[in-house]
Tab-separated table of C-alpha atoms and ligand atoms in Angstrom:
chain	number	residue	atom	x	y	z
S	139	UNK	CA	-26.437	0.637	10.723
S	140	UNK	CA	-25.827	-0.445	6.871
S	141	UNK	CA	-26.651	-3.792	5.316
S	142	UNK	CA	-23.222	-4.891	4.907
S	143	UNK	CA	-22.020	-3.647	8.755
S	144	UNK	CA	-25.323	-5.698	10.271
S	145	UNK	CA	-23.851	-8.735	8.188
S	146	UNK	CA	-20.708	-8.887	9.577
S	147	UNK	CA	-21.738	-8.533	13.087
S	148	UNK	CA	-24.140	-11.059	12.394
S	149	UNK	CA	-21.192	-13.935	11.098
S	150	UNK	CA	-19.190	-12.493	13.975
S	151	UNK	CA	-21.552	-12.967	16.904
S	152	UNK	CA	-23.425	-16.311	15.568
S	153	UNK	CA	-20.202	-18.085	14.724
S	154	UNK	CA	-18.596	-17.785	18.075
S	155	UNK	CA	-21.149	-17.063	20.685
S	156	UNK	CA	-23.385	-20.041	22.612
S	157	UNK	CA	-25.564	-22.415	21.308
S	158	UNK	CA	-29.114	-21.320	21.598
S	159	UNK	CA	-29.846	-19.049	18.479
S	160	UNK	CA	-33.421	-17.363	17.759
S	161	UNK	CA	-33.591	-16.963	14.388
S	162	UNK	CA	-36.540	-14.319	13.893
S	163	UNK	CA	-38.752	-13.209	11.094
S	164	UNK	CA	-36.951	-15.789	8.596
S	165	UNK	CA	-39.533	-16.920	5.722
S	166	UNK	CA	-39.251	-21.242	6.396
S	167	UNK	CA	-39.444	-23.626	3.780
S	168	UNK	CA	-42.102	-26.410	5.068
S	169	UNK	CA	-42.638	-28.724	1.805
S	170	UNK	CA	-45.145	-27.082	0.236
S	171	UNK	CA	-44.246	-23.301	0.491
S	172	UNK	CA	-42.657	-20.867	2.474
S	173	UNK	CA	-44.325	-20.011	6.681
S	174	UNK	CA	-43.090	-16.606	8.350
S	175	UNK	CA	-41.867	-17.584	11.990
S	176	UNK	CA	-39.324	-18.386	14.205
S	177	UNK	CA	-36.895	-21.120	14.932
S	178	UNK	CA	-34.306	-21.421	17.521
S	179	UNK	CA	-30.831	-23.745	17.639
S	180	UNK	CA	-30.018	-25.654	20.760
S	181	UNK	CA	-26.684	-27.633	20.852
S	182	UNK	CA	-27.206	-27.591	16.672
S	183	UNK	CA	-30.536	-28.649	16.768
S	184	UNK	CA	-34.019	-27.499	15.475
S	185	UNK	CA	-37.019	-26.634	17.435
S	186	UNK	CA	-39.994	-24.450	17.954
S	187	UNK	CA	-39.540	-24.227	22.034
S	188	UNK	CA	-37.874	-20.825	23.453
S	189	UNK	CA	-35.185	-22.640	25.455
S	190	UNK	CA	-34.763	-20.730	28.591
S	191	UNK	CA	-31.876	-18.932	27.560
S	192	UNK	CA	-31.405	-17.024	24.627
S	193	UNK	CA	-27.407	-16.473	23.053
S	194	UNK	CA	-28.029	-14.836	20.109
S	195	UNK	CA	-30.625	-13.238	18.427
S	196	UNK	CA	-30.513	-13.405	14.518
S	197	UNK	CA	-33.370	-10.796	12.523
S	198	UNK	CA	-33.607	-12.777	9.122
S	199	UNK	CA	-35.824	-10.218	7.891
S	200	UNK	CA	-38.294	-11.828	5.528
S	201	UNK	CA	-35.303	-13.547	4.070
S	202	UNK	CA	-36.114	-17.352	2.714
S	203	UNK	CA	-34.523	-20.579	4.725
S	204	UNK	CA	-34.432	-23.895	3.196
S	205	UNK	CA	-32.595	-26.836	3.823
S	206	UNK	CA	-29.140	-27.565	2.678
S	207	UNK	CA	-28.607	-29.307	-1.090
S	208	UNK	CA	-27.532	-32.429	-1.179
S	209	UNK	CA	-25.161	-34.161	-3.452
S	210	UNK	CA	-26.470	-38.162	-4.055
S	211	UNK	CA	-23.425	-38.521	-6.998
S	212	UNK	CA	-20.033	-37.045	-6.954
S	213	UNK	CA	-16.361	-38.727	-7.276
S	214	UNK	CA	-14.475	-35.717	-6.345
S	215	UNK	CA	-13.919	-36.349	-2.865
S	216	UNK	CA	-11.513	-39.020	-3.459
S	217	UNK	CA	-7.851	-38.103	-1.996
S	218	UNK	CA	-6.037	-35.092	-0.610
S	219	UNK	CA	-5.429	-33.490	-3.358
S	220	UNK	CA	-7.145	-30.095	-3.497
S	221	UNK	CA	-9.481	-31.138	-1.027
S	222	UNK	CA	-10.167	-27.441	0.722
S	223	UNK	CA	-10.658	-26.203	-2.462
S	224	UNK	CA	-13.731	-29.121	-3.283
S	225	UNK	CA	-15.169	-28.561	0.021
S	226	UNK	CA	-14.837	-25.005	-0.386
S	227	UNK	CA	-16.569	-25.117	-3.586
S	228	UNK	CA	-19.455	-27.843	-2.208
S	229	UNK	CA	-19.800	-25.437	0.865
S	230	UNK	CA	-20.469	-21.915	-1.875
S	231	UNK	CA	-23.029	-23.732	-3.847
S	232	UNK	CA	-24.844	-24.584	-0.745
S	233	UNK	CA	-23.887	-28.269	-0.686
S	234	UNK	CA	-23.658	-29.919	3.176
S	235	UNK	CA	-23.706	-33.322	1.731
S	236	UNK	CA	-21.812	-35.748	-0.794
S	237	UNK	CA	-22.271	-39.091	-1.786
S	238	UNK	CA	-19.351	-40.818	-3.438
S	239	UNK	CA	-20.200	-44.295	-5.175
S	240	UNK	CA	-16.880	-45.404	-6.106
S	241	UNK	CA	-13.598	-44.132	-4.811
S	242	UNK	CA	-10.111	-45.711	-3.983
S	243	UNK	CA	-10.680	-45.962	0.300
S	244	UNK	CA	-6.777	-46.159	0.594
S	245	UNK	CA	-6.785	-42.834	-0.613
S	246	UNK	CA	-9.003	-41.289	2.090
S	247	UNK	CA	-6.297	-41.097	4.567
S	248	UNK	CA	-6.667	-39.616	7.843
S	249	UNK	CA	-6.296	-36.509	6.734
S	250	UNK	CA	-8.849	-36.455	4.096
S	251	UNK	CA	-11.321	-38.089	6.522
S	252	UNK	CA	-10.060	-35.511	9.437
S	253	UNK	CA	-11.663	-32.878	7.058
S	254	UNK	CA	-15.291	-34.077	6.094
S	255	UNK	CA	-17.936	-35.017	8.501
S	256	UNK	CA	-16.868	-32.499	10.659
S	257	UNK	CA	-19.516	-29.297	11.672
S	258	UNK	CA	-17.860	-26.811	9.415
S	259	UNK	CA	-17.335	-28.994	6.542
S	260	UNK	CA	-19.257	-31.590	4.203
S	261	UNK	CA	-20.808	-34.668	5.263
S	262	UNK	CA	-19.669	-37.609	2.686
S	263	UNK	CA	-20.469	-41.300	2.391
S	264	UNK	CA	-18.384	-43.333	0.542
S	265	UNK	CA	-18.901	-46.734	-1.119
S	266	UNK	CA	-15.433	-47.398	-1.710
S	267	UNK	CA	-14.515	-50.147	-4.735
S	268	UNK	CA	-17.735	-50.836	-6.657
S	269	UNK	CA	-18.476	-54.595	-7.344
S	270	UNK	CA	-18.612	-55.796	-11.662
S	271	UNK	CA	-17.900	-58.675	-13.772
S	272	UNK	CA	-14.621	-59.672	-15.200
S	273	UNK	CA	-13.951	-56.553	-17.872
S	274	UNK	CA	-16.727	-54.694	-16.944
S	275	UNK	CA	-16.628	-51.124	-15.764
S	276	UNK	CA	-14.934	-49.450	-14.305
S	277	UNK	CA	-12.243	-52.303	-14.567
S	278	UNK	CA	-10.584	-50.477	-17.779
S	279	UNK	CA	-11.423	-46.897	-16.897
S	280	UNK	CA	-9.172	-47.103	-13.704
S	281	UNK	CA	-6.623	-49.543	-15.094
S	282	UNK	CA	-5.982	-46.967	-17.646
S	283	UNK	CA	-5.916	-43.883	-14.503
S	284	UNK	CA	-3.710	-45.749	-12.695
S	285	UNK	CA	-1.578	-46.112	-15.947
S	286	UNK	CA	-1.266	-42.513	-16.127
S	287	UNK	CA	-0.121	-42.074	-12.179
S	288	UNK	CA	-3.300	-40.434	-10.946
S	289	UNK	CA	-3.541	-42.514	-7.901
S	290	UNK	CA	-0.011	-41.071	-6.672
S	291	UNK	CA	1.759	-44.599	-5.368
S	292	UNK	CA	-0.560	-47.116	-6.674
S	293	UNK	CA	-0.743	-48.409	-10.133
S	294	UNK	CA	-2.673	-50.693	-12.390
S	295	UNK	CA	-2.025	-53.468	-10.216
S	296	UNK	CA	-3.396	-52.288	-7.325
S	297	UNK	CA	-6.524	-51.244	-8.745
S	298	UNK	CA	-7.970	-54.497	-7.922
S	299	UNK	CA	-9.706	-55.344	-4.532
S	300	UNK	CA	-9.211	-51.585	-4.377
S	301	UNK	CA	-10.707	-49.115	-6.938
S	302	UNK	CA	-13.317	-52.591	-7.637
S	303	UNK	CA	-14.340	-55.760	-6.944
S	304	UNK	CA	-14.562	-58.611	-9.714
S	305	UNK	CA	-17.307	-60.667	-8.954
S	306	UNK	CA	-18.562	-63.603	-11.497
S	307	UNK	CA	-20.431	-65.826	-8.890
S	308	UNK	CA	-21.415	-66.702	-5.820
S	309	UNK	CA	-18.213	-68.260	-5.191
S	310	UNK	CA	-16.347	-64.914	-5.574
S	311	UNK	CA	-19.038	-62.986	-3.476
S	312	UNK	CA	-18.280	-65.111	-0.482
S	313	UNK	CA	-14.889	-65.230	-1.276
S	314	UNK	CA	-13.880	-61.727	-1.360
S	315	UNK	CA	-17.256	-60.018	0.798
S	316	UNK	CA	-14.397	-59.993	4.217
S	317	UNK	CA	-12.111	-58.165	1.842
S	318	UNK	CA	-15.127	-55.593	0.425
S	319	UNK	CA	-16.351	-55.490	4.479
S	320	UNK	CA	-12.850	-54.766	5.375
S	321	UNK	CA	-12.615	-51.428	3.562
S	322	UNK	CA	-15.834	-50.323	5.880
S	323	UNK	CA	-17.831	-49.045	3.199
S	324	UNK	CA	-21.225	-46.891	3.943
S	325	UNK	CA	-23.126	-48.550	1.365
S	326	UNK	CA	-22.387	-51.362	-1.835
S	327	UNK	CA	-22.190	-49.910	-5.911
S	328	UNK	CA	-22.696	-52.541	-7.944
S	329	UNK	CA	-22.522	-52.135	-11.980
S	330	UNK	CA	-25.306	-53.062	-14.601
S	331	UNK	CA	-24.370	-52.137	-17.930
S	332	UNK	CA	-26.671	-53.554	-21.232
S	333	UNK	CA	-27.147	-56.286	-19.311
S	334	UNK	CA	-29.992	-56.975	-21.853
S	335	UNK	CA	-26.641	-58.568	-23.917
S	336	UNK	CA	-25.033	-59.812	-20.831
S	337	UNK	CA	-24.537	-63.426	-22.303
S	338	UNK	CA	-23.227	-61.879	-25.862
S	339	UNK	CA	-20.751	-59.157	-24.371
S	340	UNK	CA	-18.948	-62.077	-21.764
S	341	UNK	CA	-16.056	-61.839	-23.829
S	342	UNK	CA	-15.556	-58.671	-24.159
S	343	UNK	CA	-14.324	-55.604	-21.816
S	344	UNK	CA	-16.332	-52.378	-20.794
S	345	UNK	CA	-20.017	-51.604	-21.203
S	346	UNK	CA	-21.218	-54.460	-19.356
S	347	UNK	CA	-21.169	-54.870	-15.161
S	348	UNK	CA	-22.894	-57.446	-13.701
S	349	UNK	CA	-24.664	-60.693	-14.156
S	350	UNK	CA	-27.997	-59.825	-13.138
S	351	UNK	CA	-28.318	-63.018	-11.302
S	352	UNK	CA	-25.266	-62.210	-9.657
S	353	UNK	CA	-26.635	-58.987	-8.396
S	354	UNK	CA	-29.017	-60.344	-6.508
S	355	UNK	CA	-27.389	-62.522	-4.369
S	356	UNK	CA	-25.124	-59.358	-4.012
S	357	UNK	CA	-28.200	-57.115	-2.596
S	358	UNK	CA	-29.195	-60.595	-0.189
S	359	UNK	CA	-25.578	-60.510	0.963
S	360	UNK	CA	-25.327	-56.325	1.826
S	361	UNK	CA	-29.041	-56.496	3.190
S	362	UNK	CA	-28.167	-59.244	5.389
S	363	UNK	CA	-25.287	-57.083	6.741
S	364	UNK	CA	-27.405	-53.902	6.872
S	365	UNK	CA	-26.082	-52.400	4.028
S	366	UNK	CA	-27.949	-50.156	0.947
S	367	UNK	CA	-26.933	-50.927	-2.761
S	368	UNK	CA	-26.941	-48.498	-5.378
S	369	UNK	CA	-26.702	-49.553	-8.976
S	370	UNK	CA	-25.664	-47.691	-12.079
S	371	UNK	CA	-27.514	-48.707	-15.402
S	372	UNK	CA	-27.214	-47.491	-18.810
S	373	UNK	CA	-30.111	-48.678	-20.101
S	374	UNK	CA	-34.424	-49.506	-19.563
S	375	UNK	CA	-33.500	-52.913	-18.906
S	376	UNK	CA	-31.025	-52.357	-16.247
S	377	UNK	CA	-33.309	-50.330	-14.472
S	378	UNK	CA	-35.775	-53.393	-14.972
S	379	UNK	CA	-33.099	-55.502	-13.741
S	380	UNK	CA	-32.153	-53.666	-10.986
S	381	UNK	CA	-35.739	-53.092	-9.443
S	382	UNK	CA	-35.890	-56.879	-9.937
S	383	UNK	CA	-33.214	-57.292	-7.633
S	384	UNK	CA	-34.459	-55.432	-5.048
S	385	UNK	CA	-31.781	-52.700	-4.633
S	386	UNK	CA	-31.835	-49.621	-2.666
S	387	UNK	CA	-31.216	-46.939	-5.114
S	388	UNK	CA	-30.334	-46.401	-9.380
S	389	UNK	CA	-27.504	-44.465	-9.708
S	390	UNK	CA	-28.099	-42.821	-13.556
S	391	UNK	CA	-31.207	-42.653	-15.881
S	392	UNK	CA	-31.100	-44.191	-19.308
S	393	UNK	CA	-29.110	-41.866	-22.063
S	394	UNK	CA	-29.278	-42.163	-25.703
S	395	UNK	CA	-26.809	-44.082	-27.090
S	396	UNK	CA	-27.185	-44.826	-30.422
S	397	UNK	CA	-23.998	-47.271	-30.826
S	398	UNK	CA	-26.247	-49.272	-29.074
S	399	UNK	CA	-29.559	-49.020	-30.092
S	400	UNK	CA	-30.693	-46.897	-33.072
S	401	UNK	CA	-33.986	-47.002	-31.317
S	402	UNK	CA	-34.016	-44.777	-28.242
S	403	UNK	CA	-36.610	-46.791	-26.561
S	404	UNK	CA	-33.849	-48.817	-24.964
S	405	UNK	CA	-33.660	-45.732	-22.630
S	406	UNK	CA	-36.994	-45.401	-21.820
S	407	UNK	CA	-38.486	-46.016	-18.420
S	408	UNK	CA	-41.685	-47.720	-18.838
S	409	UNK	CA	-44.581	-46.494	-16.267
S	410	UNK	CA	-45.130	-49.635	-14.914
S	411	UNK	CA	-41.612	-50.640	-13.649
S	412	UNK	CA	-41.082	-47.022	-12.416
S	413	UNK	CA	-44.280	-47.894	-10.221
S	414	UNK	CA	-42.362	-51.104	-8.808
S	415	UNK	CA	-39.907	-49.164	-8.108
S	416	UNK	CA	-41.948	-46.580	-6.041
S	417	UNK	CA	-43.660	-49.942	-4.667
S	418	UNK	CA	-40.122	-51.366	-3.428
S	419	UNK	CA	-39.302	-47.558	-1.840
S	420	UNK	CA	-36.589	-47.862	-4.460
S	421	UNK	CA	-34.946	-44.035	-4.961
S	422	UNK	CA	-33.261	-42.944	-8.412
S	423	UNK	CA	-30.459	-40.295	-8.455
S	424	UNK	CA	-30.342	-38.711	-12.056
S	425	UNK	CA	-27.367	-37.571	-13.270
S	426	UNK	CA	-28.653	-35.502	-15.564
S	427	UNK	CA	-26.046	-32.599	-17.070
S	428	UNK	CA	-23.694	-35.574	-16.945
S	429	UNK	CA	-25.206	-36.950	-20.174
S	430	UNK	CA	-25.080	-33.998	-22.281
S	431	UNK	CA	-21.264	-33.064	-21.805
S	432	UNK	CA	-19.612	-36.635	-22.889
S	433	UNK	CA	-17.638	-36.016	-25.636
S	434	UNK	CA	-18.572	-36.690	-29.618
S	435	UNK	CA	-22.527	-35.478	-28.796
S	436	UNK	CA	-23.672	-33.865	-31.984
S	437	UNK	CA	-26.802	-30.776	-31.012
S	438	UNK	CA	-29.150	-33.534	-32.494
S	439	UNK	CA	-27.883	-35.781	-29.799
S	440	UNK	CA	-27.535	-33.453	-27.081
S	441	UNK	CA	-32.015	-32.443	-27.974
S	442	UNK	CA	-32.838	-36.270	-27.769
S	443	UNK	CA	-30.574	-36.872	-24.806
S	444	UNK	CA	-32.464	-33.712	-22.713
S	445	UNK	CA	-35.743	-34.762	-24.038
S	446	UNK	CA	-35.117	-38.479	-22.575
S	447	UNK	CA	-33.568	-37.254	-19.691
S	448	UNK	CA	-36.749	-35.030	-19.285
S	449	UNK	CA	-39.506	-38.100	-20.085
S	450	UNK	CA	-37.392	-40.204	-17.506
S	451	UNK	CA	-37.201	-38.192	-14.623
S	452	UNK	CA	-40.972	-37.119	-15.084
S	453	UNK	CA	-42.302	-40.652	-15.811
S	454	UNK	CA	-40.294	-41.668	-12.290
S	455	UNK	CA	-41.391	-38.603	-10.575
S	456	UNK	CA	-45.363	-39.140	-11.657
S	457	UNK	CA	-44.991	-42.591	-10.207
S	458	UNK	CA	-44.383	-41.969	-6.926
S	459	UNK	CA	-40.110	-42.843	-7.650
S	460	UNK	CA	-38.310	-40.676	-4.321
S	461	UNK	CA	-36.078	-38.985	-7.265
S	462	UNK	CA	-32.777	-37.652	-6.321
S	463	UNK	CA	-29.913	-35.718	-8.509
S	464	UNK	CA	-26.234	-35.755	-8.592
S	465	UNK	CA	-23.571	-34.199	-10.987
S	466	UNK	CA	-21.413	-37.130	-11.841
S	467	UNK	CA	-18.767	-34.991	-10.822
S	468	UNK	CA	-14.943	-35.740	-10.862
S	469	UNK	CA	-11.374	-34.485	-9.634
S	470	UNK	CA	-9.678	-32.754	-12.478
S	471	UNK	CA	-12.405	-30.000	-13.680
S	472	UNK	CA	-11.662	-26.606	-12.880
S	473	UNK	CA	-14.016	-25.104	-11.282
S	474	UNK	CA	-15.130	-28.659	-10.397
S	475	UNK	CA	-19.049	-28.938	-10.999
S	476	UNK	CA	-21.854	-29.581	-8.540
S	477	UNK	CA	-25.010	-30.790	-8.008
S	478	UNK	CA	-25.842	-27.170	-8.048
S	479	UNK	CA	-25.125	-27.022	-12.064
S	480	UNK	CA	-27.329	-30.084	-12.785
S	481	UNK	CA	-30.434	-28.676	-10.863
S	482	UNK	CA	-30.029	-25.763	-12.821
S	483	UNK	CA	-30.161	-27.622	-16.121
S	484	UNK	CA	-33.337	-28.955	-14.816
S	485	UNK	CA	-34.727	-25.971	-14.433
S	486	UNK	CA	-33.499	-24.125	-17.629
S	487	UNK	CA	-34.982	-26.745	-19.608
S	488	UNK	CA	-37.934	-27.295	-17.253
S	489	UNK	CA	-38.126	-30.501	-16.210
S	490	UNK	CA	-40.062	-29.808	-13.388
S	491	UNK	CA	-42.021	-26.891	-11.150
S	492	UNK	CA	-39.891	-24.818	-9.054
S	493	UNK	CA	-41.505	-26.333	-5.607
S	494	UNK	CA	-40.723	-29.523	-7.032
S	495	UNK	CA	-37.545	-28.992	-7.882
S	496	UNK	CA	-36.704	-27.758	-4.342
S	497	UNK	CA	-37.646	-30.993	-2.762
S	498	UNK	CA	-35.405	-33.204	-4.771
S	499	UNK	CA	-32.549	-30.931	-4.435
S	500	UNK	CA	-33.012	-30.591	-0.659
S	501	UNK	CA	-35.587	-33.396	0.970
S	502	UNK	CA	-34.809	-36.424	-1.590
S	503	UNK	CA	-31.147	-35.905	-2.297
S	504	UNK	CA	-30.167	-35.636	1.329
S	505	UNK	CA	-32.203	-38.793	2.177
S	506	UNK	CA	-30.615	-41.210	-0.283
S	507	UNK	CA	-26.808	-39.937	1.311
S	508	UNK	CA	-28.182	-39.930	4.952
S	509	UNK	CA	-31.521	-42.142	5.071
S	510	UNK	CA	-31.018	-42.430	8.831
S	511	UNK	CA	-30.122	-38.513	9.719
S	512	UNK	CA	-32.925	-35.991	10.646
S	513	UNK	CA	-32.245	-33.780	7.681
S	514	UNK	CA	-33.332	-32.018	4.537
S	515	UNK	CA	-36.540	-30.726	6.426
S	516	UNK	CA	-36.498	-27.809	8.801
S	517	UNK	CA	-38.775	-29.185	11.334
S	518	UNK	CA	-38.916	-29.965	15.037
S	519	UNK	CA	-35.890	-31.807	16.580
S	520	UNK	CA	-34.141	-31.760	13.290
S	521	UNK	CA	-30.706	-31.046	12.304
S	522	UNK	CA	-30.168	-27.319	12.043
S	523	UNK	CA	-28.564	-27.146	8.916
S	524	UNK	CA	-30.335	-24.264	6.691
S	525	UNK	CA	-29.134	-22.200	3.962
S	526	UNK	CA	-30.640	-18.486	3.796
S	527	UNK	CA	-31.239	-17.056	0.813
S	528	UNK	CA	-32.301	-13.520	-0.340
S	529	UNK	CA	-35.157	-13.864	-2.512
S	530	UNK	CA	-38.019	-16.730	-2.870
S	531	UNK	CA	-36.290	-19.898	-5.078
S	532	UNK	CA	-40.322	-20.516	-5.866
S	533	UNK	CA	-40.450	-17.547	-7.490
S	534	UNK	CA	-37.322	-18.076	-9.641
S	535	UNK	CA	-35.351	-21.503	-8.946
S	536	UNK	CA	-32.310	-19.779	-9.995
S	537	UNK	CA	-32.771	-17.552	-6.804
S	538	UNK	CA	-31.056	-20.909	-4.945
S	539	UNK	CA	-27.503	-19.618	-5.833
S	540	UNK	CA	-28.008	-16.084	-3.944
S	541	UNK	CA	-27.227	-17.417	-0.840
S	542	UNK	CA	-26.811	-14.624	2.318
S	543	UNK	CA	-26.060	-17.608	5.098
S	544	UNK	CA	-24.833	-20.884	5.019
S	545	UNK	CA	-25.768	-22.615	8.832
S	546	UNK	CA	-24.573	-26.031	9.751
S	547	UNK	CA	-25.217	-27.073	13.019
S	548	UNK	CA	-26.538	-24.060	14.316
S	549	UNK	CA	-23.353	-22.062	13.288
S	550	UNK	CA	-22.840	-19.897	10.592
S	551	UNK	CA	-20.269	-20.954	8.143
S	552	UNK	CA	-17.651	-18.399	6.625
J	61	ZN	ZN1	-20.400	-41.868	-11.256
């Protein structure tokens, strides 16, 4: 029987036949290398124990398993526009989960939300409208979207309440928390931008978010109600500022911008606040590729920006930060980006071992979108949810992208 025959039967009979799958002589990823063995599936689940009856039988032969990647930043799940195409492309790259922090909630209609979360699709969380200050972003940014009619029926107007949340005080936070609670968000983005000048920028609109103080009565409120907070900072200080208020993840690491600050140490994590953050069990999702492909970016800029990125990520990672990536990605880009490109910027311009590597893009990232699931491990009684690939990613991490199975529940995905 050839290679490519013995594949197809293989899709054919695992994709439609019964639930308990042994999945033989498959190389496992365990955390710290790969284990020859055998798992089986049972009603999409991992385990060890021969059930009783066997369905299927699939020879992996030597091939390498590891979990799924996991997407902790990403806008592009955001309406129905082009949405089989997005999952489509999530789904090739190897990417079972998405995190979107920000989106416009009246745009996931049923359909959209008919066609995530569903065993042959992604799994998304969404935090809806993120909460700022008066003028702060992403007040103009969508103002200006809306402008141009890319939220189909809804225009400037409605951005408010909707795409964000303007909150100055405590008065407005218990004010318009029903409305944010309304919208049934998974988790709460809230906005720190130079928040070092927080007092000198009031008056003016974009790069600033939040009143510090404000954000963390803001993380009391969410906690209180069971909720996570992730916050995106620009710079050292709102990361400072943002471990200070005790939220649940940093969306971003510090980049360069020297319209701010000649002197790049105002994007420098120092070691002993990423430590607090490690201390609070605090997680970080870099956005890492995102940096170096805004516009204007001379090559100078685009060397300091990678080594910062670099010195960030490691000084986080060294202190015990859980350190997760995401793309930044949006609607609009064709083919849109992944997660997928930025961990293979990280590798390029080696930011960290390949073993390393592996666990933020599979056990960390999937964590920060799903801290409750049993995922990103394949291990007893958890999720089985596995890509296969053909050669050994700790050999070469670029080997992540020749994928010969994608399995989501114990089924193989076409
Ligand atoms: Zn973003």
């Amino acid at each position: 029987m050839n290679k490519i025959f013995s594949f197809i039967l293989l899709i054919s009979s695992l994709s439609c036949l019964g639930q308990n799958i042994q999945w033989e002589n498959g190389n496992w990823f365990n955390g710290k290398g790969f284990e020859k063995g055998t798992f089986y599936s049972t009603h999409g689940i991992l385990t060890r124990k021969k059930p009783a009856h066997i369905d299927s039988i699939a020879d992996l032969n030597g091939k390498y398993v590891i979990p799924p990647l996991a997407e902790a930043h990403h806008h592009g799940i955001d309406g129905e526009d082009g949405l089989d195409e997005k999952i489509q492309t999530f789904l090739h790259d190897g990417v079972f989960y998405v995190k979107n922090p920000n989106v416009i909630p009246d745009l996931l209609t049923p359909t959209v939300r008919n066609k995530i979360n569903q065993p042959q699709s992604i799994d998304v969380v969404f935090s809806n409208g993120g909460l700022t200050s008066t003028g702060g972003h992403p007040v103009d940014l969508h103002d200006m979207l809306a402008k141009q009619g890319v939220f189909k029926r809804m225009g400037p107007a409605d951005m408010e309440n909707h795409a964000y949340f303007i909150i100055d005080s405590r008065e407005d936070l218990e004010k318009k928390w029903p409305m944010i609670m309304a919208g049934h968000p998974d988790f709460i983005k809230t906005f720190l931008l130079f928040s070092e000048e927080f007092e000198k920028r009031k008056n003016q609109r974009g790069f600033k978010g939040l009143d510090p103080e404000v954000l963390k009565m803001i993380v009391q409120k969410a906690h209180h109600y069971g909720l996570r907070v992730s916050t995106h900072i620009e710079t050292a200080v709102d990361f400072k500022n943002a471990v200070a208020a005790d939220v649940d993840e940093i969306n971003h690491i510090p980049i360069p911008r020297k319209e701010f600050s000649a002197d790049l140490s105002a994007y420098v994590i120092d070691e002993a606040t990423a430590r607090e953050a490690a201390r609070k069990n605090i997680s970080v999702v870099a956005t890492v590729l995102e940096g170096s492909i805004r516009p204007g970016r001379d090559s100078n800029d685009l060397r300091n920006i990678t080594a910062n990125e670099m010195h960030n990520c490691r000084t986080l990672y060294h202190a015990g930060v859980r350190l997760a990536v995401g793309s930044d990605g949006i609607s609009g880009f064709k083919p849109m980006t992944t997660v997928l490109n930025s961990l293979l910027y990280m590798n390029k311009n080696q930011f960290f071992d390949a073993l390393t590597l592996l666990k933020i893009a599979t056990e960390n990232s999937a964590y920060t979108i799903y801290p409750k699931r049993k995922i990103g491990h394949l291990k007893e009684g958890y999720e089985a949810n596995f890509l296969i690939l053909n050669q050994d990613p700790l050999g070469d991490f670029n080997r992540i992208t020749d994928i010969y199975l994608r399995v989501k529940q114990g089924k193989v995905l076409f």
